[in-house]
Each structure stands twice: as structure tokens, then as C-alpha cells.
mmCIF file of N, CA, C and O in Angstrom:
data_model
loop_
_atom_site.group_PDB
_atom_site.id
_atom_site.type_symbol
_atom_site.label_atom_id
_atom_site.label_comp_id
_atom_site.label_asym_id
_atom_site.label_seq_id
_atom_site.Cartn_x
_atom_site.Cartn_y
_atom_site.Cartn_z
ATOM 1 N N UNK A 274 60.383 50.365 76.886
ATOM 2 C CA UNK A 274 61.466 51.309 76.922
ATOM 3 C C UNK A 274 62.621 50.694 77.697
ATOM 4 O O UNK A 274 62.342 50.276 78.821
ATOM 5 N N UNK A 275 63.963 50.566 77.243
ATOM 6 C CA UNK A 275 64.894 50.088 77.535
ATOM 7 C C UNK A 275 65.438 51.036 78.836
ATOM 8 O O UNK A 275 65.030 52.198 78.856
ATOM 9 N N UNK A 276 66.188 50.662 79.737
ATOM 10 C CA UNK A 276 66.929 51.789 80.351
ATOM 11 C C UNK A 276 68.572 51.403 79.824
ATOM 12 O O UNK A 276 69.059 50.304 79.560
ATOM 13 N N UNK A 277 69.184 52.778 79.793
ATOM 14 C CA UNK A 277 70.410 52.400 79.023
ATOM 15 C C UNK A 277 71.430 52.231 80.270
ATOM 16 O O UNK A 277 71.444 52.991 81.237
ATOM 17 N N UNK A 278 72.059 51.404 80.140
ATOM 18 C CA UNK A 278 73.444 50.589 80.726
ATOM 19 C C UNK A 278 74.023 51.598 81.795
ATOM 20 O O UNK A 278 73.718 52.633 81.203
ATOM 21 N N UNK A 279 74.470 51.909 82.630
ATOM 22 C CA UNK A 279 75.240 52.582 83.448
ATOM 23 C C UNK A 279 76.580 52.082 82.499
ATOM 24 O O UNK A 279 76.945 50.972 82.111
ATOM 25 N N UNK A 280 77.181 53.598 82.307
ATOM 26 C CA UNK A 280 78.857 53.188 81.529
ATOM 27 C C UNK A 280 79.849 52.547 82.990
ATOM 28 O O UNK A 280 79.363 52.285 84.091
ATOM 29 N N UNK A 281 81.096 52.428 82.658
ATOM 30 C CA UNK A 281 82.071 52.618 83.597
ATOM 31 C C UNK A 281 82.175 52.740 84.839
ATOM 32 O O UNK A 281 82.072 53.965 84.796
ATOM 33 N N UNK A 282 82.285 52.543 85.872
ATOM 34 C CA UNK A 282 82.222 52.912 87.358
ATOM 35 C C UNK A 282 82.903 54.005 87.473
ATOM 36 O O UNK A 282 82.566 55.008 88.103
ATOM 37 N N UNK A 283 83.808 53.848 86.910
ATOM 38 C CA UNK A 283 85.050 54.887 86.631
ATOM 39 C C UNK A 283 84.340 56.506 86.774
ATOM 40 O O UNK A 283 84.794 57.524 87.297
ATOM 41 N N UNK A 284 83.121 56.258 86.111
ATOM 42 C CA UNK A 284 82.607 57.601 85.102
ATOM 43 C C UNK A 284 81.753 57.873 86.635
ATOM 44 O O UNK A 284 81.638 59.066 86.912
ATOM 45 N N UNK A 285 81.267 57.078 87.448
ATOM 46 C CA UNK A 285 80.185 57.356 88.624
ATOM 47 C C UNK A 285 80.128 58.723 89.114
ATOM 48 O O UNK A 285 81.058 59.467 88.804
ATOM 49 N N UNK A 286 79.127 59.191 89.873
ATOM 50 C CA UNK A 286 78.739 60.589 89.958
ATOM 51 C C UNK A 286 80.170 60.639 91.631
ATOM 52 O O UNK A 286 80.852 61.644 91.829
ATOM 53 N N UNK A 287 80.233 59.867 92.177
ATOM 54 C CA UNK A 287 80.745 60.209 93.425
ATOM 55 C C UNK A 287 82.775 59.842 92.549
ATOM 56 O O UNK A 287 83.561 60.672 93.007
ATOM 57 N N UNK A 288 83.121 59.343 92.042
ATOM 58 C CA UNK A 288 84.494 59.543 91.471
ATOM 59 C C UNK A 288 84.004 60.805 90.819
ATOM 60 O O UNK A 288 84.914 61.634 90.815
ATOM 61 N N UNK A 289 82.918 61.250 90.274
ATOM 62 C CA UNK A 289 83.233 62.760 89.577
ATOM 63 C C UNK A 289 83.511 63.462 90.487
ATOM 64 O O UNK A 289 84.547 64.104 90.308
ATOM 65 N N UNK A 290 82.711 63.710 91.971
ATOM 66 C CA UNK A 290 82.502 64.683 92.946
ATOM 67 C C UNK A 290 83.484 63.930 93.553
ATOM 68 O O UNK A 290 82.390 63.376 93.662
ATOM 69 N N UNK A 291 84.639 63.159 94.203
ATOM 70 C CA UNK A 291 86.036 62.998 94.378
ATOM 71 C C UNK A 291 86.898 63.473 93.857
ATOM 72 O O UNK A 291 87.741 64.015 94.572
ATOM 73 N N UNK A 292 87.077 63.488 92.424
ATOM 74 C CA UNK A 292 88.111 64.439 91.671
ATOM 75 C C UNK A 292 88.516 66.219 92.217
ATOM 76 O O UNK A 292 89.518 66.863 92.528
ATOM 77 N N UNK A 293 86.226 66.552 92.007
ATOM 78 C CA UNK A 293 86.293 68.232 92.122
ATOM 79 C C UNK A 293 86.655 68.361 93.354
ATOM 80 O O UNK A 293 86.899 69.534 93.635
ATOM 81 N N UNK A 294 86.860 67.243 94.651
ATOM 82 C CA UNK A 294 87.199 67.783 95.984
ATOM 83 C C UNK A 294 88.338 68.269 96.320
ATOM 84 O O UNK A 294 89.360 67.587 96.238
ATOM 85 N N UNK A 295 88.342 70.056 96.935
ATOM 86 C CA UNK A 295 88.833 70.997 96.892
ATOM 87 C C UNK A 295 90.218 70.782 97.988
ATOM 88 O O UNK A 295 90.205 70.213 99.080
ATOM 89 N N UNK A 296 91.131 71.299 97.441
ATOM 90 C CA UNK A 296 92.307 70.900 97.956
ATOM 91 C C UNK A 296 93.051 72.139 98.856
ATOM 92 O O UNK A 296 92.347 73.139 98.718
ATOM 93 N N UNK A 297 93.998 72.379 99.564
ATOM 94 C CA UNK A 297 94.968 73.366 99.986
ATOM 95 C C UNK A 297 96.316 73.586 99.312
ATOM 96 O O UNK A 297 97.376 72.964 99.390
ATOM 97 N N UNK A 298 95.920 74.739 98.580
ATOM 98 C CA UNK A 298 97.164 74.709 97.856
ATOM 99 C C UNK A 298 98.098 75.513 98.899
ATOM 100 O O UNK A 298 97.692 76.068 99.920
ATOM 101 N N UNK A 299 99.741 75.452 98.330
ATOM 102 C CA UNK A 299 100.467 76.242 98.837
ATOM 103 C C UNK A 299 100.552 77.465 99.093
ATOM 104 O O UNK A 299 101.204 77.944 100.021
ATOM 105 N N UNK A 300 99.725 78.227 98.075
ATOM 106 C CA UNK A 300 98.944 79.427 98.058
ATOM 107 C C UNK A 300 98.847 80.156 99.013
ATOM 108 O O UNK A 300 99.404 81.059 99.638
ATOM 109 N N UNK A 301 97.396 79.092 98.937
ATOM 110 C CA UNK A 301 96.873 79.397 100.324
ATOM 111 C C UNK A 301 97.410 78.952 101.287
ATOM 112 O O UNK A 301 96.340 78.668 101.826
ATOM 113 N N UNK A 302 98.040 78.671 101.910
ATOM 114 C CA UNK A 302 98.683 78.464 103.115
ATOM 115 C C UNK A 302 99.465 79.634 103.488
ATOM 116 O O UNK A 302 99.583 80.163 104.593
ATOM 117 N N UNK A 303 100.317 80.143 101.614
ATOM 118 C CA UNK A 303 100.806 81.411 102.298
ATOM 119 C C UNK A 303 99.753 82.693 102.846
ATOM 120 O O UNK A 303 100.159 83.593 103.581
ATOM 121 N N UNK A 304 98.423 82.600 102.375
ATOM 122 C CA UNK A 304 97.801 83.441 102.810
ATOM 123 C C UNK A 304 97.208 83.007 104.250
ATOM 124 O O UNK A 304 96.546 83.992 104.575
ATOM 125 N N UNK A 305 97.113 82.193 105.130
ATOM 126 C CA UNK A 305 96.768 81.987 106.400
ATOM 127 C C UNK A 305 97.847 82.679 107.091
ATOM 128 O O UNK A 305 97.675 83.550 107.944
ATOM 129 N N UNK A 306 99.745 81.941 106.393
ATOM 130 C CA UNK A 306 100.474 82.091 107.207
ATOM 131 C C UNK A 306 100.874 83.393 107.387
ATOM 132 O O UNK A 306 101.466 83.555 108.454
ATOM 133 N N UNK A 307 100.738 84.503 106.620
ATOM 134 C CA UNK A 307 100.574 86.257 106.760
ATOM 135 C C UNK A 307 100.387 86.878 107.685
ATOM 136 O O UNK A 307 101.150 87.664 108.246
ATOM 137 N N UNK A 308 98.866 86.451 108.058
ATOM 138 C CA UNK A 308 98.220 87.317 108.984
ATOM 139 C C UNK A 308 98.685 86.309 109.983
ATOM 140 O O UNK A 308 99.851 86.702 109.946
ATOM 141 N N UNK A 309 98.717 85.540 110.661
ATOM 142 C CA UNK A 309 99.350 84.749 111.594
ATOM 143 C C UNK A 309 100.359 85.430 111.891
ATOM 144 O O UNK A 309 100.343 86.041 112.959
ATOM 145 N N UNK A 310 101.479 85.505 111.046
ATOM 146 C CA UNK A 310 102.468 86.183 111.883
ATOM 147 C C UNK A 310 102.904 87.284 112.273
ATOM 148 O O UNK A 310 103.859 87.610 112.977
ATOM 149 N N UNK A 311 101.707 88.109 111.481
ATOM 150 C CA UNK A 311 101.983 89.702 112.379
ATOM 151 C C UNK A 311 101.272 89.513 113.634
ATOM 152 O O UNK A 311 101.782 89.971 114.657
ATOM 153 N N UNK A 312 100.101 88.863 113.692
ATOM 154 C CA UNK A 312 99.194 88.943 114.514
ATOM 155 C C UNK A 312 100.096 88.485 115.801
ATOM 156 O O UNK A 312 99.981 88.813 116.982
ATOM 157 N N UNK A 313 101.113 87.538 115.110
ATOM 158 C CA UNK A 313 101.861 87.027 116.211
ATOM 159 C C UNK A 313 103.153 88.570 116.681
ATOM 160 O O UNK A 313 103.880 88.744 117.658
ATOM 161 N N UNK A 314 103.048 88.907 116.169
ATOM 162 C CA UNK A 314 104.164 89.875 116.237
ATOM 163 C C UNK A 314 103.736 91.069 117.061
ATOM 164 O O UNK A 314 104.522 91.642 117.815
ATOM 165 N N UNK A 315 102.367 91.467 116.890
ATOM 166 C CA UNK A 315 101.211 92.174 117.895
ATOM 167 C C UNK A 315 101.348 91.500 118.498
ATOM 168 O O UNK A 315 102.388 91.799 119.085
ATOM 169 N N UNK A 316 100.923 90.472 118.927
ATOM 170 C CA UNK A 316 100.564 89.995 120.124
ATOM 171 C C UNK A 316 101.715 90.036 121.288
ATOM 172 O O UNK A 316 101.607 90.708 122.314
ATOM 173 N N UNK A 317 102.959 89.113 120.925
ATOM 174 C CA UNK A 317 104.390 89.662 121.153
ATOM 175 C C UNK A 317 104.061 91.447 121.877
ATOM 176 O O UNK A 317 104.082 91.577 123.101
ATOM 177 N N UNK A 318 103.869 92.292 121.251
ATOM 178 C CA UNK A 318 104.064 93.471 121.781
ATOM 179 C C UNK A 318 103.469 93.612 122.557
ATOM 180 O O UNK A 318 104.005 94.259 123.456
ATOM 181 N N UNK A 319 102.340 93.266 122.763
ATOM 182 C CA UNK A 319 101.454 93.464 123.846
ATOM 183 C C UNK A 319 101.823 92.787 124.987
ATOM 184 O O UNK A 319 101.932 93.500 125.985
ATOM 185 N N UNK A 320 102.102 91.327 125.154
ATOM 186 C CA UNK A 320 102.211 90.513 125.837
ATOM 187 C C UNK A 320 103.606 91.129 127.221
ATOM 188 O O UNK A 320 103.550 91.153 128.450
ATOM 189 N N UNK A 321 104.792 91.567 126.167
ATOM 190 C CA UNK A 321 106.252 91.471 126.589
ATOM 191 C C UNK A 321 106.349 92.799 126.597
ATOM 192 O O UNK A 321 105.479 93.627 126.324
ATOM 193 N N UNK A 322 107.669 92.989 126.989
ATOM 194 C CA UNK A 322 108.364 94.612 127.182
ATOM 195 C C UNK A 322 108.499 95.145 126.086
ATOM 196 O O UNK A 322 108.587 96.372 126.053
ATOM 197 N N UNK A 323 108.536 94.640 125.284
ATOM 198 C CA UNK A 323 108.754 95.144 123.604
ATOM 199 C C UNK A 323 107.858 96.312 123.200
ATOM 200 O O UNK A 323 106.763 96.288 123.762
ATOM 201 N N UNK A 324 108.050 97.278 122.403
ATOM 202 C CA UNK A 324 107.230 97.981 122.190
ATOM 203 C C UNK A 324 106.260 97.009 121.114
ATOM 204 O O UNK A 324 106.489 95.872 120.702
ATOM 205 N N UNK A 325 105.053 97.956 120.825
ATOM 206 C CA UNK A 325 104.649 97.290 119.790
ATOM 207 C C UNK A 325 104.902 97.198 118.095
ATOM 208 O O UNK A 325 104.567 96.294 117.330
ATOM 209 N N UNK A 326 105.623 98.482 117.803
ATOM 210 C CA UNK A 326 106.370 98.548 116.586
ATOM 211 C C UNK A 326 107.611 97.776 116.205
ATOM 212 O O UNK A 326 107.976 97.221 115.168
ATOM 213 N N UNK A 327 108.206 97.960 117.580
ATOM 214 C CA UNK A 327 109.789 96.810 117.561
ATOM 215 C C UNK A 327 109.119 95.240 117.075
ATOM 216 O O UNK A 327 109.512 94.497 116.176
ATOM 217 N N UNK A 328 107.946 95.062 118.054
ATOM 218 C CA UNK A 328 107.665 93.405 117.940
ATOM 219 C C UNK A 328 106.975 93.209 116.122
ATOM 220 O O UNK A 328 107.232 92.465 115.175
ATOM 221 N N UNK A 329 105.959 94.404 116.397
ATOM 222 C CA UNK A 329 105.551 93.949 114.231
ATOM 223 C C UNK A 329 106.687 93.839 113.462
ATOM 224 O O UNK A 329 106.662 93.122 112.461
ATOM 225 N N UNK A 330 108.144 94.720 113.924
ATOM 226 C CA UNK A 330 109.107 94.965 112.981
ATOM 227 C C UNK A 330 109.579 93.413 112.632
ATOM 228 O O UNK A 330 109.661 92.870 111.530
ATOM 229 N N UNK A 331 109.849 92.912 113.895
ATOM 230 C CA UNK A 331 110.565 91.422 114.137
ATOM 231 C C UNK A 331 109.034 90.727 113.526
ATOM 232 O O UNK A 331 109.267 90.196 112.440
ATOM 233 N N UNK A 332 108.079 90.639 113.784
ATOM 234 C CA UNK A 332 107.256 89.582 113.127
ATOM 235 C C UNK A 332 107.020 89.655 111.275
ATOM 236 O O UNK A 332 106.440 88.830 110.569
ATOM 237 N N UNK A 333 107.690 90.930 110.872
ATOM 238 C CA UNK A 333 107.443 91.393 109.803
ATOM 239 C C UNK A 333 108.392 90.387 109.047
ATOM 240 O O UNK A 333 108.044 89.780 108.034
ATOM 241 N N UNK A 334 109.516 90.285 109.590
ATOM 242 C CA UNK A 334 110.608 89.576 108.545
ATOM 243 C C UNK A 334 110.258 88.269 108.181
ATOM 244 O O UNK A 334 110.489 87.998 107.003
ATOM 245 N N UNK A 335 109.676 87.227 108.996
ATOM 246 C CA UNK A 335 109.546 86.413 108.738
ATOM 247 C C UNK A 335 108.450 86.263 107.706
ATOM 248 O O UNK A 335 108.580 85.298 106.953
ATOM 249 N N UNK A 336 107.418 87.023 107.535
ATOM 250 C CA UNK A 336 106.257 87.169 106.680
ATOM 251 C C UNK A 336 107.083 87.741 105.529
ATOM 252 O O UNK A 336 106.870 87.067 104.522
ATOM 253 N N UNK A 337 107.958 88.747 105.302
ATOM 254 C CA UNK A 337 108.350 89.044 104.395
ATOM 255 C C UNK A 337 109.309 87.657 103.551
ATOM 256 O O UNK A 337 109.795 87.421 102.444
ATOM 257 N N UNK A 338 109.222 87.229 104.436
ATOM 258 C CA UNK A 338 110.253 86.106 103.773
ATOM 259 C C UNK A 338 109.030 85.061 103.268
ATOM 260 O O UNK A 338 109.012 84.613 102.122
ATOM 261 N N UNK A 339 108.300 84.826 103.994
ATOM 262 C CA UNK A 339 107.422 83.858 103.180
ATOM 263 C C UNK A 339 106.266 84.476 102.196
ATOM 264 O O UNK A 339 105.267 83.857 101.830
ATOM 265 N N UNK A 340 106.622 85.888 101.826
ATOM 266 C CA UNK A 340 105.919 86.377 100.518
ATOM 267 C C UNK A 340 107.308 86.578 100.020
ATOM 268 O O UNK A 340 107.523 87.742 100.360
ATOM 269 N N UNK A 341 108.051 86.281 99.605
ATOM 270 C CA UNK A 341 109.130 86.146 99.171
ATOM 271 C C UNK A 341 109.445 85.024 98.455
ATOM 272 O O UNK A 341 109.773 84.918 97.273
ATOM 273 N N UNK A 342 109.282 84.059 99.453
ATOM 274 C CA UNK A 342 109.181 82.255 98.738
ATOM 275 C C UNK A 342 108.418 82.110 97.963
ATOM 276 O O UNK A 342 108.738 81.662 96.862
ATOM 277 N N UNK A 343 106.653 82.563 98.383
ATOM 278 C CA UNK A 343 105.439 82.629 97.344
ATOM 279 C C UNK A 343 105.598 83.242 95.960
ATOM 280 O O UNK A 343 105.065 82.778 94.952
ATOM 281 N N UNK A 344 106.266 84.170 95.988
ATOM 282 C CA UNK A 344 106.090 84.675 94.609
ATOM 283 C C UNK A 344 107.299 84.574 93.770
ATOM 284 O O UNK A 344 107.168 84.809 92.569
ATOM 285 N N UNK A 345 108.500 84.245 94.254
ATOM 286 C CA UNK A 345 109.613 84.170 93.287
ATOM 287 C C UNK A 345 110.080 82.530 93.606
ATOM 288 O O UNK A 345 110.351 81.846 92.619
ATOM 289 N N UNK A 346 110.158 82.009 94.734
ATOM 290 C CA UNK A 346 110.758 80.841 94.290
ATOM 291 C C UNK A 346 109.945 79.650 94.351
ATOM 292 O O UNK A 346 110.551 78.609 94.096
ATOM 293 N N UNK A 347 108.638 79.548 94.648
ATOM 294 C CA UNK A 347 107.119 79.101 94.493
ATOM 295 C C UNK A 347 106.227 79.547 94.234
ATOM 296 O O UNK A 347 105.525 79.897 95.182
ATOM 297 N N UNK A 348 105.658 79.832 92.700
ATOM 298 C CA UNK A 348 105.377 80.990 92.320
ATOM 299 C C UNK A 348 103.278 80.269 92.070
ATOM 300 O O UNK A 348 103.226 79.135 91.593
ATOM 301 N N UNK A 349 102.278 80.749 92.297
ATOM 302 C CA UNK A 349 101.440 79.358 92.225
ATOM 303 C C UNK A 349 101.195 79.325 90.458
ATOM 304 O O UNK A 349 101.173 80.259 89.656
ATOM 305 N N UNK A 350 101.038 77.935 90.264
ATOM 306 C CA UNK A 350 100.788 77.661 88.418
ATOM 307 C C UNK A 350 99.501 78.431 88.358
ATOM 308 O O UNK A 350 98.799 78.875 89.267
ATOM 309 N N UNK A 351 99.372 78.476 87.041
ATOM 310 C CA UNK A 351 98.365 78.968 86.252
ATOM 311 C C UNK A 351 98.019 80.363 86.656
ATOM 312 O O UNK A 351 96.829 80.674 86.694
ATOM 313 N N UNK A 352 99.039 81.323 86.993
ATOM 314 C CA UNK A 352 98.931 82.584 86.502
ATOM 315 C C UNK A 352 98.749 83.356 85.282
ATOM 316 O O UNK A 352 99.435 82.853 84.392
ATOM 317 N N UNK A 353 98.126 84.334 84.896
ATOM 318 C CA UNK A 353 98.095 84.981 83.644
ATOM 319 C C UNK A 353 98.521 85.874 83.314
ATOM 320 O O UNK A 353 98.354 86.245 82.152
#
């Protein structure tokens, strides 16, 4: 019984499992950077004289702005 040839290196099991290795999309980054910045915006309230509604208000804009970027002017591919 013959054993048949290994094809290509190219084709190897570890370049397959290199390709599928999982990346950070921009996406996701906007979803880390979300909760980060209210949390930062709580925290702010707590920390300082600020109330705590004034400080979410101010941490709010900046989150609003980066779900803003995410969905209209970096929108992620392969939506349906």
C-alpha cells in the first residue's frame, strides 16, 4: 500500500489553522469602546463633584459619536 504524497505546503494543516486565526475587527472595538466610556462617565461621577447624571451626560457624547462612526461612516462589511 502506497502512502499518497503530502500536496503543497501551502495546503498544510497549520497555514489552514493560520488563515482561520481570529482577528479584531473594528466592530468590535466599537463594542469594547461603549461600555468603557460610560463606565468612564460613572465613574467620573462618582469620583468628582459632578453629579452622576451630568457626568453619564458628558460621557454619553463621546459614545454617541463613536456609534455614529460605526454605523454610518464605518459601517462593518457583510451585513444583510
Amino acid at each position: 500500500m502506497n502512502r499518497s504524497r503530502q500536496s503543497d505546503p501551502e495546503d498544510s494543516v497549520v497555514e489552514t489553522v493560520h488563515e482561520r486565526r481570529p482577528t479584531v475587527a473594528p466592530a468590535d472595538c466599537v463594542l469594547i469602546v461603549l461600555p468603557v466610556l460610560l463606565f468612564a462617565g460613572w465613574a467620573a461621577g462618582v469620583l468628582s463633584a459632578l453629579s452622576v447624571s451630568v457626568a453619564l451626560a458628558i460621557g454619553t457624547l463621546p459614545a454617541l459619536g463613536t456609534l455614529g462612526y460605526a454605523l454610518f461612516y464605518d459601517p462593518p462589511n457583510g451585513c444583510v
